[in-house]
PDB file of C-alpha atoms in Angstrom:
ATOM      1  CA  UNK A 636      30.197 -89.614   7.798  1.00  0.00           C
ATOM      2  CA  UNK A 637      26.799 -91.505   6.325  1.00  0.00           C
ATOM      3  CA  UNK A 638      25.936 -90.373   2.412  1.00  0.00           C
ATOM      4  CA  UNK A 639      22.992 -91.135   0.306  1.00  0.00           C
ATOM      5  CA  UNK A 640      23.014 -90.975  -3.101  1.00  0.00           C
ATOM      6  CA  UNK A 641      20.357 -90.838  -5.826  1.00  0.00           C
ATOM      7  CA  UNK A 642      19.753 -90.749  -9.589  1.00  0.00           C
ATOM      8  CA  UNK A 643      19.418 -87.201 -11.042  1.00  0.00           C
ATOM      9  CA  UNK A 644      16.507 -86.398 -12.264  1.00  0.00           C
ATOM     10  CA  UNK A 645      14.058 -85.354 -13.370  1.00  0.00           C
ATOM     11  CA  UNK A 646      12.295 -88.695 -14.719  1.00  0.00           C
ATOM     12  CA  UNK A 647       9.510 -88.251 -17.229  1.00  0.00           C
ATOM     13  CA  UNK A 648       7.847 -91.326 -18.037  1.00  0.00           C
ATOM     14  CA  UNK A 649       4.375 -92.745 -19.843  1.00  0.00           C
ATOM     15  CA  UNK A 650       1.495 -93.778 -17.730  1.00  0.00           C
ATOM     16  CA  UNK A 651       2.078 -97.832 -17.012  1.00  0.00           C
ATOM     17  CA  UNK A 652       5.783 -97.766 -17.662  1.00  0.00           C
ATOM     18  CA  UNK A 653       8.201 -99.129 -15.587  1.00  0.00           C
ATOM     19  CA  UNK A 654       9.752 -97.083 -12.960  1.00  0.00           C
ATOM     20  CA  UNK A 655      13.326 -97.605 -11.705  1.00  0.00           C
ATOM     21  CA  UNK A 656      14.980 -94.673  -9.174  1.00  0.00           C
ATOM     22  CA  UNK A 657      18.585 -95.525  -8.189  1.00  0.00           C
ATOM     23  CA  UNK A 658      19.671 -95.261  -4.239  1.00  0.00           C
ATOM     24  CA  UNK A 659      22.944 -96.216  -3.380  1.00  0.00           C
ATOM     25  CA  UNK A 660      24.697 -94.969   0.539  1.00  0.00           C
ATOM     26  CA  UNK A 661      27.257 -95.164   2.517  1.00  0.00           C
ATOM     27  CA  UNK A 662      26.934 -95.458   6.188  1.00  0.00           C
ATOM     28  CA  UNK A 663      29.159 -96.847   9.106  1.00  0.00           C
ATOM     29  CA  UNK A 664      26.799 -99.806  10.323  1.00  0.00           C
ATOM     30  CA  UNK A 665      23.610-100.776   9.476  1.00  0.00           C
ATOM     31  CA  UNK A 666      21.511 -98.104   8.862  1.00  0.00           C
ATOM     32  CA  UNK A 667      17.198 -98.662   8.221  1.00  0.00           C
ATOM     33  CA  UNK A 668      16.536 -97.105   4.692  1.00  0.00           C
ATOM     34  CA  UNK A 669      13.799 -95.309   3.567  1.00  0.00           C
ATOM     35  CA  UNK A 670      11.736 -93.953   0.972  1.00  0.00           C
ATOM     36  CA  UNK A 671       9.752 -90.713   0.682  1.00  0.00           C
ATOM     37  CA  UNK A 672       7.565 -88.868  -1.121  1.00  0.00           C
ATOM     38  CA  UNK A 673       6.451 -85.432  -1.387  1.00  0.00           C
ATOM     39  CA  UNK A 674       3.676 -84.340  -3.539  1.00  0.00           C
ATOM     40  CA  UNK A 675       3.679 -80.656  -4.778  1.00  0.00           C
ATOM     41  CA  UNK A 676       3.189 -78.320  -1.979  1.00  0.00           C
ATOM     42  CA  UNK A 677       3.374 -80.627   0.997  1.00  0.00           C
ATOM     43  CA  UNK A 678       5.438 -81.852   3.657  1.00  0.00           C
ATOM     44  CA  UNK A 679       7.168 -85.622   3.024  1.00  0.00           C
ATOM     45  CA  UNK A 680       4.987 -88.926   3.595  1.00  0.00           C
ATOM     46  CA  UNK A 681       6.878 -92.342   4.175  1.00  0.00           C
ATOM     47  CA  UNK A 682       6.375 -94.104   1.794  1.00  0.00           C
ATOM     48  CA  UNK A 683       8.231 -97.283   2.520  1.00  0.00           C
ATOM     49  CA  UNK A 684      11.138 -98.697   4.742  1.00  0.00           C
ATOM     50  CA  UNK A 685      13.326-101.789   5.190  1.00  0.00           C
ATOM     51  CA  UNK A 686      15.456-102.123   8.366  1.00  0.00           C
ATOM     52  CA  UNK A 687      17.811-105.074   7.832  1.00  0.00           C
ATOM     53  CA  UNK A 688      19.567-106.521   4.716  1.00  0.00           C
ATOM     54  CA  UNK A 689      17.794-108.125   2.272  1.00  0.00           C
ATOM     55  CA  UNK A 690      14.246-107.351   3.577  1.00  0.00           C
ATOM     56  CA  UNK A 691      12.069-105.480   0.927  1.00  0.00           C
ATOM     57  CA  UNK A 692       9.511-102.383   1.863  1.00  0.00           C
ATOM     58  CA  UNK A 693       6.531-101.966  -0.719  1.00  0.00           C
ATOM     59  CA  UNK A 694       3.803 -99.593  -0.408  1.00  0.00           C
ATOM     60  CA  UNK A 695       1.093 -98.721  -2.593  1.00  0.00           C
ATOM     61  CA  UNK A 696       2.769-100.745  -4.990  1.00  0.00           C
ATOM     62  CA  UNK A 697       6.423 -99.397  -4.760  1.00  0.00           C
ATOM     63  CA  UNK A 698       8.898-101.776  -4.077  1.00  0.00           C
ATOM     64  CA  UNK A 699      12.639-101.571  -2.458  1.00  0.00           C
ATOM     65  CA  UNK A 700      15.030-103.910  -1.479  1.00  0.00           C
ATOM     66  CA  UNK A 701      17.865-103.465   1.366  1.00  0.00           C
ATOM     67  CA  UNK A 702      20.709-104.498  -0.584  1.00  0.00           C
ATOM     68  CA  UNK A 703      23.527-104.958   1.778  1.00  0.00           C
ATOM     69  CA  UNK A 704      26.667-106.312  -0.450  1.00  0.00           C
ATOM     70  CA  UNK A 705      25.666-103.446  -2.815  1.00  0.00           C
ATOM     71  CA  UNK A 706      24.688-100.736  -0.546  1.00  0.00           C
ATOM     72  CA  UNK A 707      21.769-100.126  -2.374  1.00  0.00           C
ATOM     73  CA  UNK A 708      18.188 -99.692  -1.933  1.00  0.00           C
ATOM     74  CA  UNK A 709      16.567 -98.988  -5.389  1.00  0.00           C
ATOM     75  CA  UNK A 710      13.112 -97.385  -6.068  1.00  0.00           C
ATOM     76  CA  UNK A 711      10.730 -99.498  -8.273  1.00  0.00           C
ATOM     77  CA  UNK A 712       7.534 -99.648  -9.165  1.00  0.00           C
ATOM     78  CA  UNK A 713       5.812-101.920 -12.496  1.00  0.00           C
ATOM     79  CA  UNK A 714       3.306 -99.486 -13.842  1.00  0.00           C
ATOM     80  CA  UNK A 715       2.943 -95.511 -12.773  1.00  0.00           C
ATOM     81  CA  UNK A 716       0.415 -93.860 -12.396  1.00  0.00           C
ATOM     82  CA  UNK A 717       0.281 -90.124 -12.954  1.00  0.00           C
ATOM     83  CA  UNK A 718      -0.935 -89.697  -9.508  1.00  0.00           C
ATOM     84  CA  UNK A 719       2.917 -91.251  -8.806  1.00  0.00           C
ATOM     85  CA  UNK A 720       4.100 -87.414  -9.814  1.00  0.00           C
ATOM     86  CA  UNK A 721       6.097 -86.277  -6.750  1.00  0.00           C
ATOM     87  CA  UNK A 722       9.432 -85.934  -5.711  1.00  0.00           C
ATOM     88  CA  UNK A 723      11.005 -89.553  -4.162  1.00  0.00           C
ATOM     89  CA  UNK A 724      13.870 -88.727  -1.076  1.00  0.00           C
ATOM     90  CA  UNK A 725      15.963 -91.933  -0.133  1.00  0.00           C
ATOM     91  CA  UNK A 726      17.060 -91.895   3.067  1.00  0.00           C
ATOM     92  CA  UNK A 727      19.012 -93.723   5.917  1.00  0.00           C
ATOM     93  CA  UNK A 728      18.619 -93.433   9.585  1.00  0.00           C
ATOM     94  CA  UNK A 729      21.735 -93.820  11.792  1.00  0.00           C
ATOM     95  CA  UNK A 730      21.482 -96.177  15.053  1.00  0.00           C
ATOM     96  CA  UNK A 731      21.907 -93.068  17.606  1.00  0.00           C
ATOM     97  CA  UNK A 732      19.733 -91.751  20.045  1.00  0.00           C
ATOM     98  CA  UNK A 733      18.575 -89.229  17.934  1.00  0.00           C
ATOM     99  CA  UNK A 734      18.309 -91.151  15.107  1.00  0.00           C
ATOM    100  CA  UNK A 735      18.967 -88.707  12.623  1.00  0.00           C
ATOM    101  CA  UNK A 736      18.005 -88.894   8.651  1.00  0.00           C
ATOM    102  CA  UNK A 737      20.293 -88.242   6.120  1.00  0.00           C
ATOM    103  CA  UNK A 738      18.563 -87.353   2.511  1.00  0.00           C
ATOM    104  CA  UNK A 739      19.477 -87.841  -0.897  1.00  0.00           C
ATOM    105  CA  UNK A 740      18.784 -84.985  -3.081  1.00  0.00           C
ATOM    106  CA  UNK A 741      15.604 -85.847  -4.236  1.00  0.00           C
ATOM    107  CA  UNK A 742      14.435 -87.312  -7.774  1.00  0.00           C
ATOM    108  CA  UNK A 743      11.580 -85.490  -9.740  1.00  0.00           C
ATOM    109  CA  UNK A 744       9.115 -87.798 -11.276  1.00  0.00           C
ATOM    110  CA  UNK A 745       6.392 -86.474 -13.968  1.00  0.00           C
ATOM    111  CA  UNK A 746       4.243 -89.593 -15.219  1.00  0.00           C
ATOM    112  CA  UNK A 747       2.090 -87.961 -18.563  1.00  0.00           C
ATOM    113  CA  UNK A 748      -1.365 -89.398 -19.579  1.00  0.00           C
TER     114      UNK A 748
ATOM    115  CA  UNK B1011      -3.325 -90.764  16.511  1.00  0.00           C
ATOM    116  CA  UNK B1012      -0.692 -89.004  15.896  1.00  0.00           C
ATOM    117  CA  UNK B1013      -0.713 -85.549  14.008  1.00  0.00           C
ATOM    118  CA  UNK B1014       1.486 -82.584  13.660  1.00  0.00           C
ATOM    119  CA  UNK B1015       0.989 -79.170  13.016  1.00  0.00           C
ATOM    120  CA  UNK B1016       2.901 -76.305  11.380  1.00  0.00           C
ATOM    121  CA  UNK B1017       2.104 -72.796  11.276  1.00  0.00           C
ATOM    122  CA  UNK B1018       2.068 -70.486   9.458  1.00  0.00           C
ATOM    123  CA  UNK B1019       1.644 -72.225   6.508  1.00  0.00           C
ATOM    124  CA  UNK B1020       2.961 -69.433   4.324  1.00  0.00           C
ATOM    125  CA  UNK B1021       5.429 -66.031   5.163  1.00  0.00           C
ATOM    126  CA  UNK B1022       6.486 -63.880   3.452  1.00  0.00           C
ATOM    127  CA  UNK B1023       8.900 -61.295   5.693  1.00  0.00           C
ATOM    128  CA  UNK B1024      11.795 -58.417   4.656  1.00  0.00           C
ATOM    129  CA  UNK B1025      15.447 -58.808   4.969  1.00  0.00           C
ATOM    130  CA  UNK B1026      16.000 -58.173   9.065  1.00  0.00           C
ATOM    131  CA  UNK B1027      12.522 -58.993  10.589  1.00  0.00           C
ATOM    132  CA  UNK B1028      12.806 -61.993  13.054  1.00  0.00           C
ATOM    133  CA  UNK B1029      11.264 -65.332  12.710  1.00  0.00           C
ATOM    134  CA  UNK B1030       9.398 -67.755  14.833  1.00  0.00           C
ATOM    135  CA  UNK B1031       7.990 -70.885  12.911  1.00  0.00           C
ATOM    136  CA  UNK B1032       5.504 -72.977  15.519  1.00  0.00           C
ATOM    137  CA  UNK B1033       5.519 -77.251  15.410  1.00  0.00           C
ATOM    138  CA  UNK B1034       3.213 -79.135  17.317  1.00  0.00           C
ATOM    139  CA  UNK B1035       2.559 -83.139  17.556  1.00  0.00           C
ATOM    140  CA  UNK B1036      -0.607 -84.858  19.187  1.00  0.00           C
ATOM    141  CA  UNK B1037      -1.023 -87.762  20.352  1.00  0.00           C
ATOM    142  CA  UNK B1038       2.008 -89.047  21.432  1.00  0.00           C
ATOM    143  CA  UNK B1039       5.230 -88.196  24.312  1.00  0.00           C
ATOM    144  CA  UNK B1040       8.328 -87.380  24.735  1.00  0.00           C
ATOM    145  CA  UNK B1041       9.330 -87.648  20.878  1.00  0.00           C
ATOM    146  CA  UNK B1042      11.976 -86.511  19.103  1.00  0.00           C
ATOM    147  CA  UNK B1043      11.213 -83.702  17.491  1.00  0.00           C
ATOM    148  CA  UNK B1044      13.176 -82.387  14.195  1.00  0.00           C
ATOM    149  CA  UNK B1045      13.447 -78.871  12.137  1.00  0.00           C
ATOM    150  CA  UNK B1046      14.538 -79.543   8.444  1.00  0.00           C
ATOM    151  CA  UNK B1047      15.026 -76.996   5.606  1.00  0.00           C
ATOM    152  CA  UNK B1048      14.241 -77.767   1.546  1.00  0.00           C
ATOM    153  CA  UNK B1049      15.750 -74.674  -0.187  1.00  0.00           C
ATOM    154  CA  UNK B1050      14.188 -74.796  -3.795  1.00  0.00           C
ATOM    155  CA  UNK B1051      14.774 -77.866  -6.264  1.00  0.00           C
ATOM    156  CA  UNK B1052      17.443 -79.223  -3.521  1.00  0.00           C
ATOM    157  CA  UNK B1053      17.478 -82.159  -0.814  1.00  0.00           C
ATOM    158  CA  UNK B1054      16.254 -81.479   2.970  1.00  0.00           C
ATOM    159  CA  UNK B1055      18.933 -80.286   5.264  1.00  0.00           C
ATOM    160  CA  UNK B1056      18.556 -81.054   8.977  1.00  0.00           C
ATOM    161  CA  UNK B1057      18.833 -77.838  11.272  1.00  0.00           C
ATOM    162  CA  UNK B1058      17.993 -78.940  14.741  1.00  0.00           C
ATOM    163  CA  UNK B1059      16.874 -81.876  16.384  1.00  0.00           C
ATOM    164  CA  UNK B1060      15.521 -82.507  20.057  1.00  0.00           C
ATOM    165  CA  UNK B1061      15.565 -85.673  22.018  1.00  0.00           C
ATOM    166  CA  UNK B1062      14.096 -83.795  25.035  1.00  0.00           C
ATOM    167  CA  UNK B1063      12.357 -80.135  26.813  1.00  0.00           C
ATOM    168  CA  UNK B1064      15.111 -78.076  26.454  1.00  0.00           C
ATOM    169  CA  UNK B1065      17.521 -80.188  24.943  1.00  0.00           C
ATOM    170  CA  UNK B1066      18.165 -79.044  21.407  1.00  0.00           C
ATOM    171  CA  UNK B1067      21.620 -80.124  18.941  1.00  0.00           C
ATOM    172  CA  UNK B1068      22.601 -77.843  15.931  1.00  0.00           C
ATOM    173  CA  UNK B1069      23.386 -79.585  12.973  1.00  0.00           C
ATOM    174  CA  UNK B1070      24.430 -76.444  11.158  1.00  0.00           C
ATOM    175  CA  UNK B1071      25.935 -73.202  12.144  1.00  0.00           C
ATOM    176  CA  UNK B1072      23.614 -70.184  11.083  1.00  0.00           C
ATOM    177  CA  UNK B1073      21.446 -66.983  12.017  1.00  0.00           C
ATOM    178  CA  UNK B1074      18.835 -69.478  13.182  1.00  0.00           C
ATOM    179  CA  UNK B1075      17.787 -71.471  16.833  1.00  0.00           C
ATOM    180  CA  UNK B1076      15.413 -73.850  18.090  1.00  0.00           C
ATOM    181  CA  UNK B1077      13.567 -74.435  21.348  1.00  0.00           C
ATOM    182  CA  UNK B1078      11.562 -77.048  22.830  1.00  0.00           C
ATOM    183  CA  UNK B1079       9.796 -75.105  25.705  1.00  0.00           C
ATOM    184  CA  UNK B1080       6.735 -78.300  26.002  1.00  0.00           C
ATOM    185  CA  UNK B1081       7.481 -81.817  25.275  1.00  0.00           C
ATOM    186  CA  UNK B1082       5.465 -81.263  22.009  1.00  0.00           C
ATOM    187  CA  UNK B1083       6.018 -78.310  21.023  1.00  0.00           C
ATOM    188  CA  UNK B1084       9.161 -77.643  18.906  1.00  0.00           C
ATOM    189  CA  UNK B1085       9.773 -73.629  18.026  1.00  0.00           C
ATOM    190  CA  UNK B1086      12.450 -72.362  15.112  1.00  0.00           C
ATOM    191  CA  UNK B1087      13.258 -68.711  15.678  1.00  0.00           C
ATOM    192  CA  UNK B1088      15.755 -66.085  13.787  1.00  0.00           C
ATOM    193  CA  UNK B1089      16.244 -62.422  15.327  1.00  0.00           C
ATOM    194  CA  UNK B1090      17.550 -61.155  11.796  1.00  0.00           C
ATOM    195  CA  UNK B1091      16.511 -63.236   8.747  1.00  0.00           C
ATOM    196  CA  UNK B1092      18.852 -63.332   5.589  1.00  0.00           C
ATOM    197  CA  UNK B1093      18.027 -63.601   2.163  1.00  0.00           C
ATOM    198  CA  UNK B1094      19.287 -67.233   2.084  1.00  0.00           C
ATOM    199  CA  UNK B1095      16.254 -68.472   4.596  1.00  0.00           C
ATOM    200  CA  UNK B1096      14.101 -68.539   1.995  1.00  0.00           C
ATOM    201  CA  UNK B1097      12.806 -72.404   2.023  1.00  0.00           C
ATOM    202  CA  UNK B1098      10.645 -74.768   2.878  1.00  0.00           C
ATOM    203  CA  UNK B1099      10.773 -75.602   6.594  1.00  0.00           C
ATOM    204  CA  UNK B1100       9.747 -79.175   7.442  1.00  0.00           C
ATOM    205  CA  UNK B1101       9.384 -80.591  11.153  1.00  0.00           C
ATOM    206  CA  UNK B1102       8.862 -83.818  11.586  1.00  0.00           C
ATOM    207  CA  UNK B1103       8.794 -86.377  14.901  1.00  0.00           C
ATOM    208  CA  UNK B1104       9.780 -89.832  15.926  1.00  0.00           C
ATOM    209  CA  UNK B1105       8.919 -91.949  18.640  1.00  0.00           C
ATOM    210  CA  UNK B1106      11.352 -91.775  21.110  1.00  0.00           C
ATOM    211  CA  UNK B1107      14.400 -94.835  19.535  1.00  0.00           C
ATOM    212  CA  UNK B1108      12.899 -95.639  16.821  1.00  0.00           C
ATOM    213  CA  UNK B1109      13.663 -94.590  13.193  1.00  0.00           C
ATOM    214  CA  UNK B1110      11.041 -93.586  11.160  1.00  0.00           C
ATOM    215  CA  UNK B1111      10.162 -90.348  11.094  1.00  0.00           C
ATOM    216  CA  UNK B1112       6.774 -88.435   9.893  1.00  0.00           C
ATOM    217  CA  UNK B1113       6.580 -84.591   8.885  1.00  0.00           C
ATOM    218  CA  UNK B1114       4.484 -81.792   8.969  1.00  0.00           C
ATOM    219  CA  UNK B1115       2.749 -79.531   6.182  1.00  0.00           C
ATOM    220  CA  UNK B1116       5.596 -77.659   6.151  1.00  0.00           C
ATOM    221  CA  UNK B1117       5.863 -73.674   6.406  1.00  0.00           C
ATOM    222  CA  UNK B1118       7.397 -71.713   3.050  1.00  0.00           C
ATOM    223  CA  UNK B1119       9.048 -68.968   3.929  1.00  0.00           C
ATOM    224  CA  UNK B1120      10.209 -66.376   1.598  1.00  0.00           C
ATOM    225  CA  UNK B1121      12.213 -63.568   2.246  1.00  0.00           C
ATOM    226  CA  UNK B1122      12.213 -60.349   0.593  1.00  0.00           C
TER     227      UNK B1122
END
């Protein structure tokens, strides 16, 4: 079956530090990959996605590259801000009719001023 | 533009009481609809999904049920709540045959 493994948190960084949150996956076929962000008390928002190997998703300074050879989709940002404090979820989508998402366990990020 | 609504936002219920959470989507037709649960400090667990009116697939056996009485309405129910049903319930939708899911604001349920 499909699965997603994320680096365990919590992660605490100072403002302007470099961020990496690791994500690896196991899937049959060629899934699409996603990063979602959840701010305190809110639902999930799509942050970025990539639909095929070597695609790079980017949004709000965040980037992630679909690496088929290492089955990874690591999230990076060059300079984090306090407002980036949230929980980040890596997910993959199967290609079946229901397009189900399989989520990682989430990584809590706290950015200190 | 499309929007997704969930209500109530917060709910406190005693053990053994019934439950009804509602999710509606506006601005799209024939969406796929999903219910997820997020327990405290944990990831998301897919509970149900629906690809059309009256079509419900269950991912996890439990005392919850789901119904889709209208194209853009998805309801999560229980006849008797358990303590373990406490959590954050998220509804999501996607365009049919596309993969990106869009989430609602969630309902926080506390069973006492």
